CSV table of C-alpha atoms in Angstrom, one decimal:
chain,number,residue,atom,x,y,z
A,86,MET,CA,25.0,13.8,-1.0
A,87,ARG,CA,22.2,11.3,-0.5
A,88,ALA,CA,20.8,12.0,-4.0
A,89,LEU,CA,23.5,9.8,-5.7
A,90,ARG,CA,22.6,6.8,-3.6
A,91,ILE,CA,18.8,7.4,-3.9
A,92,ALA,CA,19.1,7.6,-7.7
A,93,ALA,CA,21.2,4.3,-7.6
A,94,THR,CA,18.3,2.6,-5.8
A,95,GLY,CA,15.9,3.9,-8.4
A,96,MET,CA,18.1,2.6,-11.2
A,97,ALA,CA,18.5,-0.8,-9.5
A,98,ALA,CA,14.7,-1.1,-9.1
A,99,GLN,CA,14.0,-0.3,-12.7
A,100,GLN,CA,16.7,-2.8,-13.8
A,101,LEU,CA,14.8,-5.5,-11.9
A,102,ASN,CA,11.6,-4.3,-13.4
A,103,VAL,CA,13.1,-4.7,-16.9
A,104,GLU,CA,14.3,-8.2,-16.0
A,105,VAL,CA,10.9,-9.2,-14.8
A,106,ILE,CA,9.2,-7.8,-17.9
A,107,SER,CA,11.7,-9.5,-20.2
A,108,ASN,CA,11.1,-12.9,-18.5
A,109,ASN,CA,7.4,-12.4,-19.1
A,110,ILE,CA,7.9,-11.6,-22.8
A,111,ALA,CA,10.3,-14.6,-23.1
A,112,ASN,CA,7.6,-16.9,-21.7
A,113,MET,CA,4.8,-15.5,-23.7
A,114,ASN,CA,4.3,-18.9,-25.4
A,115,THR,CA,5.0,-21.1,-22.4
A,116,VAL,CA,2.0,-23.2,-21.5
A,117,GLY,CA,0.5,-22.4,-18.2
A,118,PHE,CA,3.0,-19.5,-17.5
A,119,LYS,CA,1.7,-16.8,-15.2
A,120,LYS,CA,3.1,-13.3,-15.7
A,121,GLN,CA,4.9,-11.5,-12.9
A,122,ARG,CA,5.1,-8.0,-11.7
A,123,ALA,CA,7.8,-6.2,-9.7
A,124,GLU,CA,6.2,-4.1,-7.0
A,125,PHE,CA,8.1,-1.2,-5.4
A,126,GLN,CA,8.0,0.4,-2.0
A,127,ASP,CA,9.7,3.5,-0.7
A,128,LEU,CA,12.6,3.0,1.7
A,129,LEU,CA,12.8,4.3,5.2
A,130,TYR,CA,12.6,8.0,5.9
A,131,GLN,CA,15.1,9.8,8.0
A,132,ASN,CA,13.8,12.5,10.3
A,133,VAL,CA,16.1,15.4,9.9
A,134,GLU,CA,13.8,17.7,11.8
A,135,ARG,CA,10.9,16.0,13.5
A,136,ALA,CA,7.4,17.3,13.1
A,137,GLY,CA,6.0,18.7,16.2
A,138,VAL,CA,9.2,19.9,17.8
A,139,GLN,CA,9.4,23.4,19.1
A,140,SER,CA,11.2,25.7,16.7
A,141,SER,CA,11.6,28.6,19.1
A,142,THR,CA,11.2,29.4,22.7
A,143,GLY,CA,8.0,31.2,21.9
A,144,GLY,CA,6.3,27.8,21.5
A,145,THR,CA,6.0,27.7,17.7
A,146,VAL,CA,5.9,24.2,16.4
A,147,VAL,CA,7.4,22.7,13.2
A,148,PRO,CA,4.3,21.6,11.3
A,149,THR,CA,5.6,18.9,9.0
A,150,GLY,CA,9.2,18.3,9.8
A,151,VAL,CA,11.9,17.4,7.3
A,152,GLN,CA,11.7,13.8,6.4
A,153,ILE,CA,14.0,12.6,3.7
A,154,GLY,CA,13.5,9.4,2.0
A,155,SER,CA,16.3,7.1,1.0
A,156,GLY,CA,15.0,5.8,-2.3
A,157,VAL,CA,13.0,2.7,-3.5
A,158,LYS,CA,13.2,-1.0,-3.2
A,159,ALA,CA,11.6,-3.9,-4.8
A,160,GLY,CA,9.0,-5.1,-2.3
A,161,SER,CA,8.2,-8.3,-4.1
A,162,VAL,CA,7.9,-9.9,-7.5
A,163,TYR,CA,4.5,-11.4,-7.5
A,164,ARG,CA,2.7,-13.7,-9.9
A,165,ILE,CA,-0.6,-12.6,-11.4
A,166,THR,CA,-2.6,-15.8,-11.3
A,167,GLU,CA,-5.4,-14.8,-13.6
A,168,GLN,CA,-6.6,-17.4,-16.1
A,169,GLY,CA,-4.8,-17.7,-19.4
A,170,ALA,CA,-6.6,-18.3,-22.6
A,171,LEU,CA,-7.5,-21.9,-23.4
A,172,THR,CA,-6.1,-23.2,-26.7
A,173,GLN,CA,-7.5,-26.2,-28.4
A,174,THR,CA,-4.8,-28.7,-29.4
A,175,GLY,CA,-6.8,-31.8,-30.1
A,176,ASN,CA,-4.3,-33.9,-28.2
A,177,LYS,CA,-6.0,-36.4,-26.0
A,178,LEU,CA,-3.6,-35.9,-23.1
A,179,ASP,CA,-3.6,-32.1,-23.1
A,180,LEU,CA,-5.4,-30.8,-20.1
A,181,ALA,CA,-6.3,-27.3,-19.1
A,182,ILE,CA,-7.8,-26.2,-15.8
A,183,ASP,CA,-10.6,-23.8,-16.2
A,184,GLY,CA,-10.7,-22.1,-12.8
A,185,LYS,CA,-8.6,-22.6,-9.7
A,186,GLY,CA,-6.3,-25.5,-9.1
A,187,PHE,CA,-2.9,-27.1,-10.0
A,188,PHE,CA,-1.9,-30.5,-11.3
A,189,GLN,CA,0.3,-32.4,-8.9
A,190,VAL,CA,3.5,-33.8,-10.2
A,191,LEU,CA,6.0,-36.1,-8.4
A,192,LEU,CA,9.5,-34.9,-8.8
A,193,PRO,CA,12.5,-37.4,-8.8
A,194,THR,CA,13.4,-36.0,-5.4
A,195,GLY,CA,10.2,-37.3,-4.0
A,196,GLU,CA,8.7,-33.8,-3.5
A,197,THR,CA,5.4,-32.8,-5.0
A,198,ALA,CA,5.4,-29.9,-7.4
A,199,TYR,CA,2.4,-28.1,-8.8
A,200,THR,CA,1.8,-26.9,-12.3
A,201,ARG,CA,-0.9,-25.3,-14.6
A,202,ALA,CA,0.9,-26.7,-17.7
A,203,GLY,CA,-1.2,-29.7,-18.7
A,204,ASN,CA,0.6,-30.8,-21.8
A,205,PHE,CA,1.0,-34.4,-20.7
A,206,SER,CA,2.0,-37.5,-22.5
A,207,VAL,CA,2.2,-41.2,-21.7
A,208,SER,CA,5.4,-42.8,-20.6
A,209,GLU,CA,6.8,-46.1,-21.8
A,210,ASN,CA,5.0,-47.9,-19.0
A,211,GLY,CA,1.7,-46.2,-19.6
A,212,GLN,CA,1.8,-43.5,-16.9
A,213,ILE,CA,0.6,-40.0,-17.5
A,214,VAL,CA,3.7,-37.8,-17.3
A,215,THR,CA,4.7,-34.2,-17.9
A,216,SER,CA,6.9,-33.2,-20.8
A,217,GLU,CA,9.9,-33.8,-18.5
A,218,GLY,CA,8.7,-37.3,-17.7
A,219,TYR,CA,7.6,-36.5,-14.1
A,220,VAL,CA,4.6,-38.6,-13.1
A,221,VAL,CA,1.3,-36.8,-12.6
A,222,GLN,CA,-0.3,-37.6,-9.3
A,223,PRO,CA,-2.2,-39.7,-8.4
A,224,ALA,CA,-0.3,-42.0,-10.7
A,225,MET,CA,-2.4,-44.1,-13.1
A,226,THR,CA,-1.6,-46.5,-15.8
A,227,ILE,CA,-3.3,-46.5,-19.2
A,228,PRO,CA,-3.7,-50.1,-20.2
A,229,GLN,CA,-1.8,-51.3,-23.3
A,230,GLY,CA,-4.0,-51.5,-26.4
A,231,ALA,CA,-6.2,-48.5,-25.4
A,232,THR,CA,-7.5,-46.9,-28.5
A,233,ASP,CA,-8.9,-43.8,-26.8
A,234,VAL,CA,-8.6,-41.9,-23.5
A,235,THR,CA,-11.4,-39.7,-22.2
A,236,ILE,CA,-10.9,-37.3,-19.3
A,237,SER,CA,-14.1,-35.8,-17.9
A,238,PRO,CA,-14.3,-32.3,-16.5
A,239,ASP,CA,-14.3,-33.7,-12.9
A,240,GLY,CA,-11.1,-35.7,-13.5
A,241,GLN,CA,-12.4,-39.3,-14.3
A,242,VAL,CA,-10.0,-40.9,-16.7
A,243,GLN,CA,-11.4,-43.7,-18.9
A,244,ALA,CA,-9.8,-45.8,-21.6
A,245,THR,CA,-11.4,-47.5,-24.5
A,246,ILE,CA,-9.8,-50.8,-25.2
A,247,ALA,CA,-10.1,-52.5,-28.5
A,248,GLY,CA,-12.6,-55.4,-28.4
A,249,GLN,CA,-14.4,-54.1,-25.3
A,250,THR,CA,-17.6,-52.1,-25.5
A,251,ALA,CA,-17.6,-50.3,-22.2
A,252,PRO,CA,-14.7,-48.0,-21.5
A,253,ALA,CA,-12.5,-49.0,-18.5
A,254,ASN,CA,-12.0,-46.8,-15.5
A,255,VAL,CA,-8.3,-45.9,-15.2
A,256,GLY,CA,-8.4,-43.5,-12.3
A,257,GLN,CA,-9.4,-40.2,-10.9
A,258,LEU,CA,-7.2,-37.1,-11.4
A,259,GLN,CA,-6.9,-34.7,-8.5
A,260,THR,CA,-5.9,-31.1,-8.4
A,261,ALA,CA,-4.7,-28.9,-5.5
A,262,ILE,CA,-5.7,-25.4,-4.5
A,263,PHE,CA,-3.9,-23.0,-2.2
A,264,TYR,CA,-4.9,-20.2,0.1
A,265,ASN,CA,-2.3,-17.9,-1.5
A,266,GLU,CA,-1.4,-19.0,-5.0
A,267,GLY,CA,0.9,-16.0,-5.4
A,268,GLY,CA,3.1,-17.4,-2.6
A,269,LEU,CA,4.1,-20.6,-4.4
A,270,GLU,CA,7.7,-20.8,-5.2
A,271,ALA,CA,8.6,-21.2,-8.9
A,272,VAL,CA,11.4,-23.7,-9.6
A,273,GLY,CA,11.4,-23.6,-13.5
A,274,GLU,CA,10.0,-26.1,-15.9
A,275,ASN,CA,6.6,-24.6,-15.3
A,276,LEU,CA,6.7,-26.1,-11.8
A,277,LEU,CA,5.8,-24.5,-8.5
A,278,LEU,CA,6.5,-25.7,-5.0
A,279,GLU,CA,4.6,-25.2,-1.8
A,280,SER,CA,6.0,-22.6,0.6
A,281,THR,CA,5.1,-21.2,4.0
A,282,ALA,CA,3.6,-18.2,2.2
A,283,SER,CA,1.3,-20.3,0.0
A,284,GLY,CA,0.0,-22.5,2.9
A,285,PRO,CA,-0.5,-26.2,2.5
A,286,PRO,CA,-2.3,-27.6,-0.5
A,287,ILE,CA,-6.0,-28.6,-0.4
A,288,VAL,CA,-6.4,-31.6,-2.6
A,289,GLY,CA,-9.7,-32.4,-4.2
A,290,ALA,CA,-11.4,-33.5,-7.4
A,291,PRO,CA,-11.7,-31.0,-10.2
A,292,ALA,CA,-15.1,-29.3,-10.7
A,293,ASP,CA,-15.8,-29.6,-6.9
A,294,ASN,CA,-16.7,-26.5,-5.0
A,295,GLY,CA,-13.8,-24.1,-5.4
A,296,PHE,CA,-11.9,-26.3,-7.9
A,297,GLY,CA,-11.7,-25.5,-11.6
A,298,LYS,CA,-13.0,-27.9,-14.3
A,299,LEU,CA,-10.6,-29.9,-16.5
A,300,LYS,CA,-10.8,-29.5,-20.3
A,301,GLN,CA,-9.5,-32.3,-22.4
A,302,GLY,CA,-7.8,-31.4,-25.6
A,303,TYR,CA,-6.9,-27.9,-24.5
A,304,THR,CA,-3.8,-26.3,-23.0
A,305,GLU,CA,-3.8,-23.0,-21.0
A,306,SER,CA,-1.7,-20.3,-22.7
A,307,SER,CA,0.3,-17.9,-20.7
A,308,ASN,CA,-1.5,-14.9,-19.4
A,309,VAL,CA,1.1,-12.5,-20.7
A,310,ASP,CA,-0.3,-9.6,-22.7
A,311,ALA,CA,2.3,-8.4,-25.2
A,312,VAL,CA,0.9,-4.8,-25.4
A,313,SER,CA,0.9,-4.3,-21.6
A,314,GLU,CA,4.4,-5.7,-21.3
A,315,VAL,CA,5.8,-3.4,-24.0
A,316,THR,CA,4.1,-0.4,-22.3
A,317,ALA,CA,5.6,-1.4,-19.0
A,318,LEU,CA,9.0,-1.7,-20.7
A,319,ILE,CA,8.7,1.8,-22.0
A,320,VAL,CA,7.8,3.2,-18.6
A,321,ALA,CA,10.6,1.3,-16.9
A,322,GLN,CA,13.2,2.6,-19.5
A,323,ARG,CA,12.0,6.2,-19.0
A,324,ALA,CA,12.1,5.9,-15.3
A,325,TYR,CA,15.7,4.5,-15.5
A,326,GLU,CA,16.7,7.5,-17.6
A,327,MET,CA,15.2,9.9,-15.1
A,328,ASN,CA,17.2,8.4,-12.3
A,329,SER,CA,20.3,8.7,-14.3
A,330,LYS,CA,19.5,12.4,-14.7
A,331,VAL,CA,19.6,12.7,-11.0
A,332,VAL,CA,23.0,11.2,-10.9
A,333,THR,CA,24.2,13.8,-13.5
A,334,ALA,CA,22.6,16.6,-11.4
A,335,ALA,CA,24.2,15.5,-8.2
A,336,ASP,CA,27.6,15.0,-9.9
A,337,GLN,CA,27.3,18.6,-11.4
A,338,MET,CA,26.6,20.0,-7.9
A,339,LEU,CA,29.6,18.1,-6.4
A,340,SER,CA,31.8,19.4,-9.1
A,341,THR,CA,30.6,23.0,-8.6
A,342,ALA,CA,31.3,22.6,-4.9
A,343,SER,CA,34.8,21.3,-5.5
A,344,GLN,CA,35.6,24.2,-7.9
A,345,LEU,CA,34.9,26.9,-5.3
A,346,LYS,CA,37.9,29.1,-4.8
A,347,SER,CA,39.4,28.9,-1.4
B,153,MET,CA,33.5,38.1,9.6
B,154,ASN,CA,32.1,37.6,6.1
B,155,THR,CA,28.5,36.7,6.6
B,156,SER,CA,27.6,36.5,2.9
B,157,LEU,CA,29.7,33.3,2.7
B,158,TYR,CA,27.5,31.7,5.5
B,159,VAL,CA,24.3,33.0,3.8
B,160,GLY,CA,25.5,31.2,0.7
B,161,LEU,CA,26.3,28.1,2.6
B,162,SER,CA,22.8,28.0,4.2
B,163,ARG,CA,21.3,28.1,0.7
B,164,GLN,CA,23.6,25.4,-0.6
B,165,GLU,CA,22.6,23.1,2.3
B,166,THR,CA,18.9,23.5,1.6
B,167,LEU,CA,19.6,22.9,-2.1
B,168,GLN,CA,21.4,19.7,-1.4
B,169,ARG,CA,18.4,18.6,0.6
B,170,ALA,CA,16.1,19.7,-2.2
B,171,LEU,CA,18.1,17.4,-4.5
B,172,ASP,CA,17.8,14.5,-2.1
B,173,ILE,CA,14.0,15.0,-2.0
B,174,ALA,CA,13.8,15.3,-5.8
B,175,ALA,CA,15.9,12.1,-6.2
B,176,ASN,CA,13.6,10.3,-3.9
B,177,ASN,CA,10.6,11.5,-5.9
B,178,ILE,CA,12.1,10.2,-9.1
B,179,ALA,CA,13.3,6.9,-7.6
B,180,ASN,CA,9.7,6.4,-6.5
B,181,ALA,CA,8.0,7.5,-9.8
B,182,ASP,CA,6.8,3.9,-10.2
B,183,THR,CA,5.8,3.2,-6.6
B,184,ALA,CA,2.1,2.7,-6.2
B,185,GLY,CA,0.4,5.3,-4.0
B,186,PHE,CA,3.6,7.3,-3.5
B,187,LYS,CA,3.0,11.0,-2.9
B,188,VAL,CA,5.4,13.6,-4.2
B,189,GLU,CA,7.3,15.8,-1.8
B,190,GLN,CA,8.9,19.1,-2.0
B,191,PRO,CA,11.1,21.0,0.5
B,192,LEU,CA,9.8,24.1,2.2
B,193,VAL,CA,12.4,26.7,3.1
B,194,ARG,CA,12.0,29.9,5.1
B,195,THR,CA,14.2,32.8,5.7
B,196,GLU,CA,15.6,33.3,9.1
B,197,PRO,CA,16.2,37.1,9.6
B,198,THR,CA,19.0,37.7,12.0
B,199,ALA,CA,20.1,41.1,13.2
B,200,LEU,CA,23.8,41.3,13.3
B,201,PRO,CA,25.0,42.6,16.5
B,202,GLY,CA,27.4,45.5,16.6
B,203,THR,CA,27.2,46.7,13.0
B,204,GLY,CA,26.2,50.2,13.7
B,205,LEU,CA,26.4,51.8,10.3
B,206,ASP,CA,24.7,49.1,8.2
B,207,SER,CA,22.4,47.2,10.5
B,208,ARG,CA,20.2,45.6,7.9
B,209,PRO,CA,19.1,42.1,9.0
B,210,ILE,CA,20.8,39.2,7.3
B,211,ALA,CA,18.5,36.5,6.0
B,212,PHE,CA,19.7,32.9,6.2
B,213,VAL,CA,17.8,30.1,4.5
B,214,LEU,CA,16.5,27.3,6.7
B,215,ASP,CA,14.6,24.1,6.2
B,216,GLN,CA,11.1,24.5,7.2
B,217,GLY,CA,9.8,21.1,6.4
B,218,VAL,CA,8.6,18.8,3.7
B,219,GLY,CA,5.4,19.5,1.9
B,220,ARG,CA,3.5,16.6,0.5
B,221,ASP,CA,1.2,16.8,-2.4
B,222,PHE,CA,-1.7,14.4,-1.6
B,223,ARG,CA,-3.4,14.8,-5.0
B,224,GLU,CA,-4.5,11.5,-6.5
B,225,GLY,CA,-2.0,9.7,-8.7
B,226,ALA,CA,-3.0,8.2,-12.1
B,227,LEU,CA,-5.3,5.2,-11.9
B,228,GLU,CA,-4.1,2.1,-13.7
B,229,ASN,CA,-6.5,-0.6,-14.7
B,230,THR,CA,-4.9,-3.9,-13.8
B,231,GLY,CA,-8.0,-6.1,-13.6
B,232,GLY,CA,-6.5,-7.8,-10.5
B,233,ALA,CA,-9.1,-9.0,-8.1
B,234,TYR,CA,-7.0,-7.9,-5.1
B,235,ASP,CA,-6.0,-4.5,-6.5
B,236,VAL,CA,-8.0,-1.7,-4.9
B,237,ALA,CA,-7.7,2.0,-5.3
B,238,ILE,CA,-9.4,4.7,-3.3
B,239,GLY,CA,-11.2,7.3,-5.4
B,240,GLY,CA,-10.7,10.7,-3.8
B,241,ASP,CA,-9.5,11.2,-0.2
B,242,GLY,CA,-8.7,8.4,2.3
B,243,PHE,CA,-6.3,5.8,3.3
B,244,PHE,CA,-6.5,2.0,4.0
B,245,GLN,CA,-5.7,1.0,7.5
B,246,VAL,CA,-3.0,-1.7,7.9
B,247,GLN,CA,-2.0,-3.6,11.0
B,248,ALA,CA,1.8,-3.5,10.8
B,249,GLY,CA,4.2,-5.0,13.3
B,250,ALA,CA,4.9,-1.7,14.9
B,251,GLY,CA,1.2,-0.5,15.1
B,252,LEU,CA,-1.5,0.9,12.9
B,253,ARG,CA,-0.3,2.2,9.5
B,254,TYR,CA,-2.1,3.9,6.7
B,255,THR,CA,-1.5,3.5,3.0
B,256,ARG,CA,-2.9,4.4,-0.5
B,257,ASP,CA,-1.1,1.4,-2.0
B,258,GLY,CA,-4.0,-1.0,-2.6
B,259,ARG,CA,-2.1,-3.9,-4.2
B,260,PHE,CA,-3.3,-6.5,-1.8
B,261,THR,CA,-3.0,-10.3,-1.8
B,262,VAL,CA,-4.0,-13.1,0.6
B,263,ASP,CA,-1.7,-14.8,3.0
B,264,ALA,CA,-1.5,-18.4,4.2
B,265,GLN,CA,-4.1,-17.7,6.9
B,266,ASN,CA,-6.3,-16.4,4.0
B,267,ARG,CA,-6.4,-12.9,5.3
B,268,LEU,CA,-6.4,-9.9,3.0
B,269,VAL,CA,-2.9,-8.5,3.4
B,270,THR,CA,-0.6,-5.9,1.8
B,271,LYS,CA,2.3,-7.2,-0.3
B,272,ALA,CA,4.5,-6.9,2.8
B,273,GLY,CA,2.1,-9.3,4.6
B,274,ASP,CA,0.4,-6.9,7.0
B,275,PRO,CA,-3.3,-7.5,7.4
B,276,VAL,CA,-5.6,-4.9,5.9
B,277,LEU,CA,-8.3,-3.9,8.4
B,278,GLY,CA,-12.0,-3.7,7.9
B,279,ASP,CA,-14.1,-0.8,9.1
B,280,ASN,CA,-14.6,-2.8,12.3
B,281,GLY,CA,-10.8,-2.8,12.9
B,282,ARG,CA,-10.4,-6.5,12.3
B,283,PRO,CA,-8.6,-8.3,9.4
B,284,ILE,CA,-10.7,-9.5,6.5
B,285,VAL,CA,-10.7,-13.3,6.1
B,286,LEU,CA,-11.5,-14.8,2.8
B,287,ASP,CA,-12.8,-18.3,1.9
B,288,PRO,CA,-10.4,-20.2,-0.3
B,289,ASN,CA,-13.2,-22.4,-1.6
B,290,ARG,CA,-15.0,-19.6,-3.2
B,291,PRO,CA,-14.1,-17.6,-6.2
B,292,ALA,CA,-12.1,-14.3,-6.2
B,293,PRO,CA,-13.8,-11.6,-4.1
B,294,ALA,CA,-15.8,-8.7,-5.5
B,295,ILE,CA,-15.3,-5.3,-3.9
B,296,ALA,CA,-18.1,-2.9,-4.2
B,297,LYS,CA,-17.8,0.9,-4.6
B,298,ASP,CA,-18.5,1.4,-0.9
B,299,GLY,CA,-15.7,-1.1,0.2
B,300,THR,CA,-18.0,-4.0,0.8
B,301,ILE,CA,-16.1,-7.2,0.0
B,302,SER,CA,-18.0,-10.3,-0.9
B,303,GLN,CA,-17.4,-13.8,-2.3
B,304,ALA,CA,-20.1,-15.4,-4.3
B,305,GLY,CA,-22.7,-13.2,-2.6
B,306,VAL,CA,-21.4,-13.8,0.9
B,307,ASN,CA,-20.6,-10.5,2.7
B,308,LEU,CA,-17.2,-10.6,4.4
B,309,GLY,CA,-17.3,-7.0,5.7
B,310,ARG,CA,-16.0,-3.7,4.5
B,311,ILE,CA,-12.5,-2.5,3.8
B,312,GLY,CA,-11.9,0.4,6.2
B,313,VAL,CA,-11.0,3.8,4.7
B,314,PHE,CA,-9.9,6.6,6.9
B,315,ARG,CA,-9.3,10.3,6.5
B,316,PHE,CA,-7.4,12.9,8.5
B,317,ALA,CA,-8.4,16.4,9.3
B,318,ASP,CA,-4.8,17.5,9.2
B,319,LEU,CA,-2.7,15.6,6.6
B,320,SER,CA,0.5,17.3,7.8
B,321,THR,CA,0.5,15.1,10.9
B,322,LEU,CA,1.2,12.0,8.7
B,323,GLN,CA,4.7,10.7,8.7
B,324,LYS,CA,6.1,8.5,6.1
B,325,ALA,CA,7.1,5.1,7.5
B,326,GLY,CA,8.6,3.6,4.4
B,327,ALA,CA,7.2,0.6,2.5
B,328,ASN,CA,4.4,2.9,1.2
B,329,LEU,CA,3.0,3.3,4.7
B,330,TYR,CA,2.2,6.4,6.8
B,331,SER,CA,2.0,6.6,10.5
B,332,VAL,CA,0.3,9.2,12.8
B,333,PRO,CA,1.3,10.1,16.3
B,334,ASP,CA,-2.2,9.4,17.5
B,335,ASP,CA,-4.4,6.8,15.8
B,336,SER,CA,-7.6,8.5,17.1
B,337,GLN,CA,-6.9,11.2,14.5
B,338,ALA,CA,-8.0,8.7,11.8
B,339,ILE,CA,-11.7,9.4,11.0
B,340,ALA,CA,-13.7,6.6,9.4
B,341,ALA,CA,-14.9,7.6,5.9
B,342,PRO,CA,-17.9,5.5,5.1
B,343,ASP,CA,-18.6,7.6,2.0
B,344,ALA,CA,-15.3,6.8,0.4
B,345,THR,CA,-15.2,5.0,-3.0
B,346,THR,CA,-13.1,2.0,-3.5
B,347,LEU,CA,-12.3,0.8,-7.0
B,348,GLN,CA,-11.5,-2.9,-7.7
B,349,GLY,CA,-9.0,-3.9,-10.3
B,350,VAL,CA,-7.4,-0.5,-10.2
B,351,VAL,CA,-4.0,0.6,-8.8
B,352,GLU,CA,-3.2,4.2,-7.9
B,353,LYS,CA,0.2,5.0,-9.3
B,354,SER,CA,2.5,7.7,-7.8
B,355,ASN,CA,1.6,11.3,-8.5
B,356,VAL,CA,5.2,12.1,-9.5
B,357,GLN,CA,5.2,14.3,-12.6
B,358,PRO,CA,8.4,13.4,-14.5
B,359,VAL,CA,8.6,16.7,-16.4
B,360,LEU,CA,8.2,18.8,-13.2
B,361,GLU,CA,10.9,16.7,-11.4
B,362,ILE,CA,13.4,17.1,-14.2
B,363,THR,CA,12.8,20.8,-14.4
B,364,ASN,CA,13.3,20.9,-10.6
B,365,LEU,CA,16.6,19.1,-11.0
B,366,ILE,CA,17.8,21.7,-13.5
B,367,GLU,CA,16.7,24.5,-11.3
B,368,ILE,CA,18.4,23.0,-8.2
B,369,THR,CA,21.7,22.6,-10.0
B,370,ARG,CA,21.6,26.0,-11.6
B,371,ALA,CA,20.7,27.7,-8.2
B,372,TYR,CA,23.6,25.8,-6.6
B,373,GLU,CA,26.0,27.1,-9.3
B,374,ARG,CA,24.7,30.7,-8.8
B,375,VAL,CA,25.3,30.5,-5.1
B,376,ALA,CA,28.8,29.1,-5.7
B,377,ARG,CA,29.6,32.0,-8.0
B,378,MET,CA,28.3,34.5,-5.4
B,379,MET,CA,30.6,32.9,-2.8
B,380,ASP,CA,33.5,33.0,-5.2
B,381,GLN,CA,32.9,36.7,-5.9
B,382,THR,CA,32.7,37.4,-2.1
B,383,SER,CA,36.0,35.6,-1.5
B,384,ASP,CA,37.5,37.5,-4.5
B,385,LEU,CA,36.4,40.8,-2.9
B,386,ALA,CA,38.0,39.8,0.4
B,387,SER,CA,41.3,38.9,-1.2
B,388,ARG,CA,41.4,42.0,-3.3
B,389,ALA,CA,40.7,44.1,-0.2
B,390,VAL,CA,43.6,42.4,1.5
B,391,ASN,CA,46.0,42.8,-1.5
B,392,SER,CA,45.1,46.2,-2.8
B,393,LEU,CA,43.7,48.2,0.1
B,394,GLY,CA,46.4,47.2,2.5
B,395,ARG,CA,49.2,48.3,0.2
B,396,VAL,CA,51.1,51.3,1.3
B,397,ASN,CA,53.5,52.7,-1.2
């Protein structure tokens, strides 16, 4: 009875689907979060009777053959990297990327992580850091006594210092783009790491060819759409129920078989 | 020899297979581009040798094959730049490790070499038979109705769409792919329509599949009852007819 195992693969797949959807809904208000989708593929097929074999000595040929599938598997859970809505916050150190690109963040381990969450602040020694305190790369120090910070769409950071007329140049922010953004590995805290699937980062100045512009005073909201998530949830739940019906049917047939009089 | 028991058994075997196929349809109800299957059975009339008085042929049930319904599945609008569906007939061509494969699942992505690939990482081929390479420094590609893929106005080629004169030669290879014994059977379809931002769902109809399930279980029970009655008959014949007072 393959049906039992096939239905089990279906139920496992839908369970994963619900897990992915619930993670999307849970992160609906996470800055820079990109929604994910579980993607399914059919499993291998078993050729019970091959197409094209001769079915009789007269030379008749089986036209289609009997191929029986063995269920479904989750092929991948991929990130949909479309732009989230930009929300105005008024905070001087909130940055959103309008277009392609990721901010670079130095992790305590020495690795570079990438993020779309630009809700930055200033650390006690004047560096621009993420909400976890990781330094945004390239590191720059905002001088003490700065009354205002301006960040231009192309990443120029300037500080206005009390008593000086011209704003002082603090540094140039750089962003990174990837061949395959979907291949980046998520490590939590809105951070992503480079992987073999994503390819190496291409670092450049914002607003350059292929790079998105920076917007000061904005953050990028998650791109989770509540309505489509709830619809997906309903579909997943019904699909789960249908697979459980198959289990019932297979069970009923087995019980019929075992009750045959000998 | 009691042939009706074996006739019943032949039906039960095909019903179990029918359940396996229905289970696979339901498990893949949410698999993009999946095509629903149904078992085809035939009767195998057999003349029983040496039954002079009653020589009616006996009809066993045998698997004939699996029929695939290639009708289009529902189209879901995802808005994804790399989601492509084929309107009407046709298949995308994919260069898998084991050779050329065909698929209706158009949820593509780009790999680290910047090629247009399936979710499994197999390159999608253009109508020239070569992978389509994108430019990472340009915005997301636009795919026209005729399959032409371009980035910021720069033409990158066309996504190949192929048709088959005889769809029954297609074999499912798993991972939403089909294979054919001979790739020359794939005929280029330059008139096919490709839709960007759309994914073709499976064409599994839940209501039909659930009705199928009920039908299969009930048929199985009927055959079981028939077999029970046959064995009852035999035991009664042994117990009653054979009694000599």
